[in-house]
């Protein structure tokens, strides 16, 4: 029997899918282009791959900081749309731009100042340090514009416009691949060429996002940028700070994690780095639905519509589990050819494929972990996820990895086992309280 409730639930389900799919496609195409980018560098040899990979986790750490303010912008704008407060939407949009420029400027100064030391801190071998240092310097140059893209794209997605950020991502990644080919192969610039391509395409992304932001009817403001609302500023800090701490705990953990692996040798580090990048394509579905859940839960919360909130949660979880289960199957089946796409080194391929097949079984758990975070963020509840992330990363993943490597001489398989355990435990502890997050 078809009831009004069933019709509403179906409507919410398809709304979640419609909002999530462009974000998923954006990230899939972005990662596919990154695959080509990595493969281009990988053809130059294991040293070139290691030089580029040395700063990967550092760039994750850098990107996580504007991302935190993007979560706050997305949540507050979605809640304001739900409650019909048009003036507040524009105020949040203005604050988002201020934070984007401020955070980006601070990060750029810090990264440029520290660029000569990053390769050494990350334990890179002496032979690859000069190339790794130059690479990190050039990808740090456009950080302020990357910050603009991260934060303002989140604001745009909060208005349910997920198509435009997708188009921008496709454009800048296509430009990156084209410039990679020109700089690496035609001009013969190697790792430096990859850095120049990344620098130019990142700058383009920020400029395009800024243009779209001001044309969005919800977000474009006409009054002075210096006229700000103190209450909204406080709300943004209140939401951003726990997410920022989550991301710092997580990505700094990735930095330490990668540093531990880098000391295990170039072959092992290359296999680890390539496998981490290869896996990225297979958890994109979860991140697409996380973004949708953040937006849709925020709107439902702004409307004070508990039934809609429940439908969004159920729809998001079902879709995420389905997509991530399929991703795990595909990752297991194509682990070896996937590694072979990035490198021709047989040792790297064999080791990387082995750990990818292991992690394939945990993809549904990883999906539950990230979709739960999206639901928490949509409700503006960011403290508990920080506690779970900190304990999981630093006790389960980092401490266990350190003990295994230094006291029991364990290899990459053990390292990835610790990583899988971290993701599974975070999924359990974040998913369990979902039913009690928002009572009527």
Short mmCIF file of C-alpha atoms in Angstrom, two decimals, residues 134 136 230 238 240 329 340:
data_model
loop_
_atom_site.label_atom_id
_atom_site.label_comp_id
_atom_site.label_asym_id
_atom_site.label_seq_id
_atom_site.Cartn_x
_atom_site.Cartn_y
_atom_site.Cartn_z
CA UNK A 134 60.93 22.43 -5.24
CA UNK A 136 56.29 21.55 -2.38
CA UNK A 230 29.53 39.01 15.32
CA UNK A 238 32.11 27.23 17.12
CA UNK A 240 34.80 25.17 12.53
CA UNK A 329 34.38 -5.54 -4.73
CA UNK A 340 50.26 -1.44 -12.83
#
